[in-house]
């Protein structure tokens, strides 16, 4: 099947035993540097949906669990000079919600601003961990990742 201009179908990445990728679609307009990536995955008997909008110095990510409900929205950013992360709830929820923790850890791993919406149930730590792991893997494959220390050898 031919995809509309700007849509590129990617082969799904390999995944662990617990999860399996269901679909994967990437949209890149080529001119503005904005890239939209959508994927879904089954993990712990729940379907996780991911939408990632990759901007030059910011990530917008949505994680849906068994529905397309937006969920709570959080913004997280690195703060100086202490190299910590500040997180704010933009709609609903509080800073002890699942999305808040994921947003904070994504900033720690990438070093850039994150806006994250999530409707993962609060009392589902295994689902939260699986969603965060998949999101981090995808962000790294998109070129986001905190650079290592200078002079470090690989």
Short mmCIF file of N, CA and C in Angstrom, two decimals:
data_model
loop_
_atom_site.label_atom_id
_atom_site.label_comp_id
_atom_site.label_asym_id
_atom_site.label_seq_id
_atom_site.Cartn_x
_atom_site.Cartn_y
_atom_site.Cartn_z
N UNK A 1 0.84 -1.18 0.00
CA UNK A 1 0.00 0.00 0.00
C UNK A 1 0.88 1.23 0.00
N UNK A 2 0.57 2.21 -0.87
CA UNK A 2 1.31 3.45 -0.93
C UNK A 2 0.84 4.37 0.17
N UNK A 3 1.79 4.99 0.87
CA UNK A 3 1.47 5.93 1.93
C UNK A 3 1.43 7.33 1.36
N UNK A 4 0.60 8.23 1.93
CA UNK A 4 0.59 9.62 1.49
C UNK A 4 1.97 10.25 1.65
N UNK A 5 2.21 11.30 0.86
CA UNK A 5 3.50 11.97 0.93
C UNK A 5 3.78 12.43 2.35
N UNK A 6 5.00 12.23 2.83
CA UNK A 6 5.40 12.63 4.17
C UNK A 6 5.26 11.53 5.20
N UNK A 7 4.57 10.44 4.87
CA UNK A 7 4.43 9.33 5.81
C UNK A 7 5.42 8.24 5.45
N UNK A 8 6.12 7.75 6.44
CA UNK A 8 7.11 6.71 6.23
C UNK A 8 6.82 5.58 7.20
N UNK A 9 6.63 4.38 6.70
CA UNK A 9 6.40 3.24 7.58
C UNK A 9 7.74 2.65 7.96
N UNK A 10 7.96 2.47 9.25
CA UNK A 10 9.21 1.91 9.75
C UNK A 10 8.97 0.49 10.22
N UNK A 11 10.00 -0.32 10.15
CA UNK A 11 9.88 -1.65 10.72
C UNK A 11 9.96 -1.52 12.24
N UNK A 12 9.16 -2.28 12.98
CA UNK A 12 9.15 -2.15 14.43
C UNK A 12 10.47 -2.62 15.03
N UNK A 13 10.90 -1.96 16.10
CA UNK A 13 12.12 -2.39 16.78
C UNK A 13 11.89 -3.70 17.51
N UNK A 14 12.98 -4.38 17.83
CA UNK A 14 12.83 -5.60 18.61
C UNK A 14 12.41 -5.22 20.02
N UNK A 15 11.59 -6.04 20.64
CA UNK A 15 11.08 -5.75 21.96
C UNK A 15 11.31 -6.93 22.89
N UNK A 16 11.17 -6.69 24.19
CA UNK A 16 11.39 -7.72 25.18
C UNK A 16 10.27 -8.75 25.21
N UNK A 17 10.38 -9.68 26.09
CA UNK A 17 9.43 -10.78 26.19
C UNK A 17 8.04 -10.30 26.61
N UNK A 18 7.97 -9.30 27.47
CA UNK A 18 6.70 -8.88 28.04
C UNK A 18 5.86 -8.11 27.03
N UNK A 19 6.50 -7.44 26.07
CA UNK A 19 5.78 -6.55 25.19
C UNK A 19 5.88 -6.98 23.73
N UNK A 20 4.98 -6.46 22.92
CA UNK A 20 5.04 -6.72 21.49
C UNK A 20 4.51 -5.53 20.73
N UNK A 21 5.24 -5.03 19.74
CA UNK A 21 4.82 -3.86 18.99
C UNK A 21 3.69 -4.23 18.06
N UNK A 22 2.62 -3.43 18.05
CA UNK A 22 1.48 -3.69 17.19
C UNK A 22 1.57 -2.91 15.88
N UNK A 23 1.91 -1.64 15.95
CA UNK A 23 2.08 -0.85 14.73
C UNK A 23 3.04 0.30 15.00
N UNK A 24 3.48 0.89 13.90
CA UNK A 24 4.46 1.95 14.03
C UNK A 24 4.34 2.84 12.80
N UNK A 25 4.16 4.13 12.99
CA UNK A 25 4.01 5.05 11.88
C UNK A 25 4.75 6.34 12.20
N UNK A 26 5.47 6.87 11.22
CA UNK A 26 6.25 8.07 11.42
C UNK A 26 5.84 9.11 10.38
N UNK A 27 5.63 10.35 10.82
CA UNK A 27 5.30 11.44 9.91
C UNK A 27 6.39 12.49 10.03
N UNK A 28 6.96 12.88 8.90
CA UNK A 28 8.04 13.87 8.90
C UNK A 28 7.79 14.79 7.72
N UNK A 29 7.59 16.09 7.99
CA UNK A 29 7.32 16.99 6.88
C UNK A 29 8.59 17.44 6.17
N UNK A 30 9.75 17.16 6.74
CA UNK A 30 11.02 17.41 6.07
C UNK A 30 11.50 18.84 6.09
N UNK A 31 10.64 19.83 6.27
CA UNK A 31 11.08 21.21 6.19
C UNK A 31 11.22 21.88 7.55
N UNK A 32 10.30 21.63 8.47
CA UNK A 32 10.31 22.35 9.74
C UNK A 32 11.07 21.61 10.84
N UNK A 33 11.46 20.37 10.59
CA UNK A 33 12.13 19.60 11.62
C UNK A 33 11.17 18.96 12.60
N UNK A 34 9.86 19.12 12.39
CA UNK A 34 8.86 18.50 13.25
C UNK A 34 8.63 17.08 12.75
N UNK A 35 8.67 16.15 13.67
CA UNK A 35 8.46 14.76 13.32
C UNK A 35 7.46 14.16 14.29
N UNK A 36 6.46 13.47 13.76
CA UNK A 36 5.44 12.83 14.59
C UNK A 36 5.61 11.33 14.45
N UNK A 37 5.73 10.64 15.57
CA UNK A 37 5.86 9.20 15.58
C UNK A 37 4.73 8.62 16.42
N UNK A 38 4.05 7.63 15.87
CA UNK A 38 2.96 6.97 16.57
C UNK A 38 3.24 5.48 16.61
N UNK A 39 3.01 4.86 17.75
CA UNK A 39 3.16 3.43 17.86
C UNK A 39 2.27 2.92 18.98
N UNK A 40 2.02 1.65 18.97
CA UNK A 40 1.26 1.04 20.06
C UNK A 40 1.90 -0.29 20.40
N UNK A 41 1.63 -0.74 21.61
CA UNK A 41 2.27 -1.94 22.10
C UNK A 41 1.40 -2.57 23.18
N UNK A 42 1.41 -3.89 23.23
CA UNK A 42 0.69 -4.59 24.29
C UNK A 42 1.69 -4.94 25.38
N UNK A 43 1.34 -4.58 26.61
CA UNK A 43 2.23 -4.83 27.74
C UNK A 43 1.38 -5.12 28.97
N UNK A 44 1.66 -6.22 29.63
CA UNK A 44 0.93 -6.58 30.85
C UNK A 44 -0.59 -6.54 30.64
N UNK A 45 -1.07 -7.13 29.56
CA UNK A 45 -2.50 -7.21 29.24
C UNK A 45 -3.17 -5.85 29.02
N UNK A 46 -2.39 -4.83 28.72
CA UNK A 46 -2.94 -3.51 28.43
C UNK A 46 -2.32 -3.02 27.12
N UNK A 47 -3.08 -2.25 26.37
CA UNK A 47 -2.55 -1.68 25.14
C UNK A 47 -2.06 -0.26 25.44
N UNK A 48 -0.80 -0.01 25.14
CA UNK A 48 -0.21 1.31 25.32
C UNK A 48 -0.10 1.98 23.95
N UNK A 49 -0.54 3.22 23.88
CA UNK A 49 -0.45 4.01 22.66
C UNK A 49 0.53 5.15 22.91
N UNK A 50 1.39 5.40 21.94
CA UNK A 50 2.39 6.46 22.06
C UNK A 50 2.29 7.40 20.86
N UNK A 51 2.29 8.68 21.12
CA UNK A 51 2.43 9.71 20.08
C UNK A 51 3.56 10.60 20.55
N UNK A 52 4.55 10.75 19.72
CA UNK A 52 5.71 11.58 20.06
C UNK A 52 5.83 12.65 18.99
N UNK A 53 5.82 13.90 19.41
CA UNK A 53 6.08 15.00 18.49
C UNK A 53 7.47 15.51 18.82
N UNK A 54 8.35 15.31 17.88
CA UNK A 54 9.75 15.68 18.06
C UNK A 54 9.97 17.07 17.49
N UNK A 55 10.32 18.00 18.36
CA UNK A 55 10.66 19.35 17.96
C UNK A 55 12.17 19.53 18.15
N UNK A 56 12.69 20.66 17.73
CA UNK A 56 14.14 20.83 17.80
C UNK A 56 14.71 20.70 19.21
N UNK A 57 14.13 21.40 20.17
CA UNK A 57 14.66 21.36 21.54
C UNK A 57 13.60 20.99 22.57
N UNK A 58 12.60 20.25 22.14
CA UNK A 58 11.52 19.89 23.04
C UNK A 58 10.83 18.64 22.53
N UNK A 59 10.25 17.90 23.45
CA UNK A 59 9.49 16.69 23.11
C UNK A 59 8.08 16.86 23.65
N UNK A 60 7.09 16.53 22.83
CA UNK A 60 5.73 16.37 23.33
C UNK A 60 5.42 14.89 23.17
N UNK A 61 5.03 14.25 24.24
CA UNK A 61 4.70 12.82 24.17
C UNK A 61 3.38 12.57 24.85
N UNK A 62 2.61 11.65 24.27
CA UNK A 62 1.36 11.21 24.87
C UNK A 62 1.42 9.71 25.01
N UNK A 63 1.07 9.22 26.20
CA UNK A 63 0.99 7.79 26.45
C UNK A 63 -0.45 7.49 26.85
N UNK A 64 -1.11 6.68 26.06
CA UNK A 64 -2.48 6.28 26.36
C UNK A 64 -2.51 4.83 26.80
N UNK A 65 -3.38 4.51 27.73
CA UNK A 65 -3.51 3.14 28.22
C UNK A 65 -4.95 2.67 28.02
N UNK A 66 -5.12 1.75 27.06
CA UNK A 66 -6.42 1.16 26.75
C UNK A 66 -7.47 2.16 26.28
N UNK A 67 -7.09 3.40 26.02
CA UNK A 67 -8.03 4.39 25.49
C UNK A 67 -7.25 5.54 24.86
N UNK A 68 -7.98 6.40 24.18
CA UNK A 68 -7.33 7.56 23.57
C UNK A 68 -7.57 8.82 24.39
N UNK A 69 -7.93 8.67 25.64
CA UNK A 69 -8.11 9.80 26.54
C UNK A 69 -6.78 10.51 26.76
N UNK A 70 -6.81 11.84 26.75
CA UNK A 70 -5.58 12.61 26.92
C UNK A 70 -4.93 12.35 28.26
N UNK A 71 -5.67 12.37 29.32
CA UNK A 71 -5.10 12.16 30.66
C UNK A 71 -4.51 13.45 31.20
N UNK A 72 -3.69 13.33 32.21
CA UNK A 72 -3.06 14.49 32.84
C UNK A 72 -1.89 14.97 31.98
N UNK A 73 -1.65 16.28 32.00
CA UNK A 73 -0.61 16.89 31.19
C UNK A 73 0.42 17.54 32.09
N UNK A 74 1.69 17.22 31.86
CA UNK A 74 2.78 17.74 32.68
C UNK A 74 3.86 18.36 31.80
N UNK A 75 4.52 19.38 32.32
CA UNK A 75 5.68 19.98 31.66
C UNK A 75 6.85 19.81 32.60
N UNK A 76 7.99 19.40 32.04
CA UNK A 76 9.20 19.22 32.85
C UNK A 76 10.38 19.82 32.10
N UNK A 77 11.29 20.40 32.85
CA UNK A 77 12.45 21.04 32.24
C UNK A 77 13.64 20.98 33.20
N UNK A 78 14.85 20.91 32.62
CA UNK A 78 16.04 20.97 33.48
C UNK A 78 16.16 22.37 34.09
N UNK A 79 16.61 22.43 35.33
CA UNK A 79 16.79 23.72 35.99
C UNK A 79 18.25 23.89 36.34
N UNK A 80 18.68 25.14 36.27
CA UNK A 80 20.08 25.45 36.58
C UNK A 80 20.11 26.24 37.87
N UNK A 81 21.16 26.29 38.59
CA UNK A 81 22.46 25.67 38.36
C UNK A 81 22.60 24.30 38.99
N UNK A 82 21.54 23.82 39.62
CA UNK A 82 21.66 22.58 40.40
C UNK A 82 21.46 21.31 39.59
N UNK A 83 21.21 21.43 38.26
CA UNK A 83 21.00 20.26 37.40
C UNK A 83 19.90 19.34 37.93
N UNK A 84 18.82 19.94 38.41
CA UNK A 84 17.66 19.16 38.82
C UNK A 84 16.57 19.35 37.77
N UNK A 85 15.41 18.77 38.00
CA UNK A 85 14.30 18.87 37.05
C UNK A 85 13.10 19.47 37.77
N UNK A 86 12.47 20.44 37.13
CA UNK A 86 11.23 21.02 37.64
C UNK A 86 10.07 20.46 36.84
N UNK A 87 9.00 20.06 37.53
CA UNK A 87 7.82 19.50 36.87
C UNK A 87 6.61 20.29 37.33
N UNK A 88 5.72 20.56 36.38
CA UNK A 88 4.49 21.27 36.69
C UNK A 88 3.31 20.56 36.05
N UNK A 89 2.22 20.47 36.78
CA UNK A 89 0.99 19.90 36.25
C UNK A 89 0.26 21.00 35.48
N UNK A 90 -0.02 20.76 34.19
CA UNK A 90 -0.70 21.76 33.37
C UNK A 90 -2.21 21.56 33.37
N UNK A 91 -2.67 20.32 33.36
CA UNK A 91 -4.10 20.03 33.42
C UNK A 91 -4.31 18.81 34.30
N UNK A 92 -5.12 18.94 35.31
CA UNK A 92 -5.47 17.81 36.16
C UNK A 92 -4.27 17.21 36.85
N UNK A 93 -4.54 16.28 37.70
CA UNK A 93 -3.47 15.53 38.37
C UNK A 93 -2.64 16.39 39.30
N UNK A 94 -1.74 15.72 39.95
CA UNK A 94 -0.78 16.40 40.83
C UNK A 94 0.60 15.86 40.51
N UNK A 95 1.58 16.42 41.13
CA UNK A 95 2.95 16.04 40.79
C UNK A 95 3.36 14.68 41.34
N UNK A 96 2.43 13.96 41.97
CA UNK A 96 2.76 12.59 42.37
C UNK A 96 2.10 11.58 41.43
N UNK A 97 1.53 12.04 40.32
CA UNK A 97 0.91 11.15 39.35
C UNK A 97 1.97 10.46 38.49
N UNK A 98 1.54 9.40 37.83
CA UNK A 98 2.42 8.61 36.97
C UNK A 98 3.12 9.46 35.93
N UNK A 99 2.38 10.32 35.23
CA UNK A 99 2.96 11.14 34.17
C UNK A 99 4.03 12.08 34.67
N UNK A 100 3.88 12.57 35.87
CA UNK A 100 4.86 13.48 36.45
C UNK A 100 6.22 12.80 36.62
N UNK A 101 6.20 11.60 37.15
CA UNK A 101 7.45 10.85 37.35
C UNK A 101 8.11 10.50 36.04
N UNK A 102 7.30 10.08 35.05
CA UNK A 102 7.87 9.75 33.74
C UNK A 102 8.48 10.99 33.11
N UNK A 103 7.78 12.12 33.16
CA UNK A 103 8.30 13.37 32.57
C UNK A 103 9.62 13.76 33.22
N UNK A 104 9.68 13.66 34.54
CA UNK A 104 10.92 14.02 35.26
C UNK A 104 12.08 13.12 34.82
N UNK A 105 11.85 11.83 34.73
CA UNK A 105 12.93 10.91 34.35
C UNK A 105 13.33 11.06 32.89
N UNK A 106 12.38 11.41 32.01
CA UNK A 106 12.71 11.64 30.60
C UNK A 106 13.65 12.84 30.50
N UNK A 107 13.37 13.90 31.24
CA UNK A 107 14.26 15.08 31.23
C UNK A 107 15.64 14.70 31.74
N UNK A 108 15.70 13.91 32.80
CA UNK A 108 17.01 13.48 33.33
C UNK A 108 17.79 12.67 32.30
N UNK A 109 17.08 11.87 31.49
CA UNK A 109 17.75 11.02 30.50
C UNK A 109 18.08 11.74 29.20
N UNK A 110 17.32 12.80 28.88
CA UNK A 110 17.55 13.49 27.60
C UNK A 110 18.15 14.88 27.76
N UNK A 111 17.88 15.52 28.88
CA UNK A 111 18.40 16.87 29.10
C UNK A 111 17.60 17.96 28.40
N UNK A 112 16.43 17.65 27.84
CA UNK A 112 15.64 18.67 27.16
C UNK A 112 14.24 18.76 27.75
N UNK A 113 13.52 19.83 27.39
CA UNK A 113 12.17 20.06 27.88
C UNK A 113 11.21 18.98 27.38
N UNK A 114 10.27 18.60 28.25
CA UNK A 114 9.30 17.56 27.90
C UNK A 114 7.91 18.03 28.31
N UNK A 115 6.96 17.86 27.41
CA UNK A 115 5.54 18.00 27.75
C UNK A 115 4.96 16.61 27.56
N UNK A 116 4.39 16.06 28.62
CA UNK A 116 3.93 14.68 28.60
C UNK A 116 2.49 14.59 29.08
N UNK A 117 1.67 13.93 28.28
CA UNK A 117 0.30 13.60 28.69
C UNK A 117 0.25 12.10 28.91
N UNK A 118 -0.44 11.68 29.95
CA UNK A 118 -0.49 10.25 30.26
C UNK A 118 -1.80 9.91 30.96
N UNK A 119 -2.39 8.78 30.55
CA UNK A 119 -3.56 8.29 31.28
C UNK A 119 -3.30 6.89 31.83
N UNK A 120 -2.05 6.60 32.16
CA UNK A 120 -1.70 5.33 32.80
C UNK A 120 -2.26 5.34 34.22
N UNK A 121 -2.93 4.27 34.64
CA UNK A 121 -3.47 4.23 36.01
C UNK A 121 -2.38 4.43 37.05
N UNK A 122 -2.72 5.15 38.10
CA UNK A 122 -1.74 5.51 39.14
C UNK A 122 -1.15 4.30 39.85
N UNK A 123 -1.93 3.27 40.08
CA UNK A 123 -1.45 2.12 40.84
C UNK A 123 -1.01 0.97 39.95
N UNK A 124 -0.30 1.28 38.88
CA UNK A 124 0.19 0.25 37.94
C UNK A 124 1.68 0.44 37.68
N UNK A 125 2.53 0.13 38.67
CA UNK A 125 3.96 0.39 38.50
C UNK A 125 4.60 -0.41 37.37
N UNK A 126 4.14 -1.63 37.12
CA UNK A 126 4.72 -2.43 36.03
C UNK A 126 4.38 -1.83 34.67
N UNK A 127 3.16 -1.36 34.54
CA UNK A 127 2.72 -0.73 33.30
C UNK A 127 3.46 0.60 33.09
N UNK A 128 3.61 1.35 34.16
CA UNK A 128 4.35 2.62 34.10
C UNK A 128 5.79 2.37 33.66
N UNK A 129 6.43 1.36 34.24
CA UNK A 129 7.82 1.04 33.89
C UNK A 129 7.94 0.60 32.43
N UNK A 130 6.99 -0.22 31.97
CA UNK A 130 7.02 -0.68 30.58
C UNK A 130 6.82 0.48 29.61
N UNK A 131 5.90 1.38 29.93
CA UNK A 131 5.64 2.54 29.08
C UNK A 131 6.85 3.46 29.03
N UNK A 132 7.44 3.72 30.19
CA UNK A 132 8.61 4.60 30.23
C UNK A 132 9.78 3.98 29.46
N UNK A 133 9.99 2.68 29.62
CA UNK A 133 11.08 2.00 28.92
C UNK A 133 10.91 2.12 27.41
N UNK A 134 9.70 1.87 26.93
CA UNK A 134 9.42 1.94 25.50
C UNK A 134 9.59 3.37 24.99
N UNK A 135 9.12 4.34 25.75
CA UNK A 135 9.25 5.74 25.35
C UNK A 135 10.72 6.15 25.29
N UNK A 136 11.49 5.78 26.28
CA UNK A 136 12.93 6.11 26.29
C UNK A 136 13.63 5.46 25.10
N UNK A 137 13.34 4.19 24.83
CA UNK A 137 13.95 3.51 23.68
C UNK A 137 13.64 4.25 22.39
N UNK A 138 12.40 4.68 22.24
CA UNK A 138 12.01 5.37 21.02
C UNK A 138 12.67 6.73 20.93
N UNK A 139 12.75 7.46 22.04
CA UNK A 139 13.39 8.77 22.03
C UNK A 139 14.87 8.66 21.68
N UNK A 140 15.53 7.63 22.20
CA UNK A 140 16.94 7.42 21.87
C UNK A 140 17.09 7.11 20.39
N UNK A 141 16.18 6.30 19.84
CA UNK A 141 16.27 5.99 18.41
C UNK A 141 15.98 7.22 17.54
N UNK A 142 15.26 8.20 18.08
CA UNK A 142 14.99 9.44 17.35
C UNK A 142 16.13 10.45 17.49
N UNK A 143 17.14 10.11 18.27
CA UNK A 143 18.30 10.99 18.40
C UNK A 143 18.35 11.79 19.68
N UNK A 144 17.40 11.55 20.57
CA UNK A 144 17.44 12.21 21.87
C UNK A 144 18.17 11.31 22.84
N UNK A 145 18.98 11.89 23.63
CA UNK A 145 19.73 11.17 24.65
C UNK A 145 20.76 12.12 25.19
N UNK A 146 20.94 12.08 26.46
CA UNK A 146 21.91 12.97 27.08
C UNK A 146 23.30 12.55 26.66
N UNK A 147 24.11 13.49 26.17
CA UNK A 147 25.47 13.13 25.81
C UNK A 147 26.25 12.70 27.05
N UNK A 148 27.13 11.74 26.86
CA UNK A 148 27.96 11.27 27.95
C UNK A 148 29.00 12.30 28.35
N UNK A 149 29.74 12.05 29.43
CA UNK A 149 30.77 12.99 29.85
C UNK A 149 31.84 13.13 28.77
N UNK A 150 32.41 14.31 28.71
CA UNK A 150 33.47 14.55 27.73
C UNK A 150 34.65 13.66 28.01
N UNK A 151 35.21 13.14 26.93
CA UNK A 151 36.39 12.30 27.08
C UNK A 151 36.07 10.86 27.43
N UNK A 152 34.80 10.56 27.59
CA UNK A 152 34.43 9.17 27.91
C UNK A 152 34.57 8.31 26.68
N UNK A 153 35.12 7.15 26.86
CA UNK A 153 35.28 6.25 25.72
C UNK A 153 34.16 5.23 25.73
N UNK A 154 33.79 4.75 24.53
CA UNK A 154 32.72 3.76 24.48
C UNK A 154 33.23 2.42 24.09
#
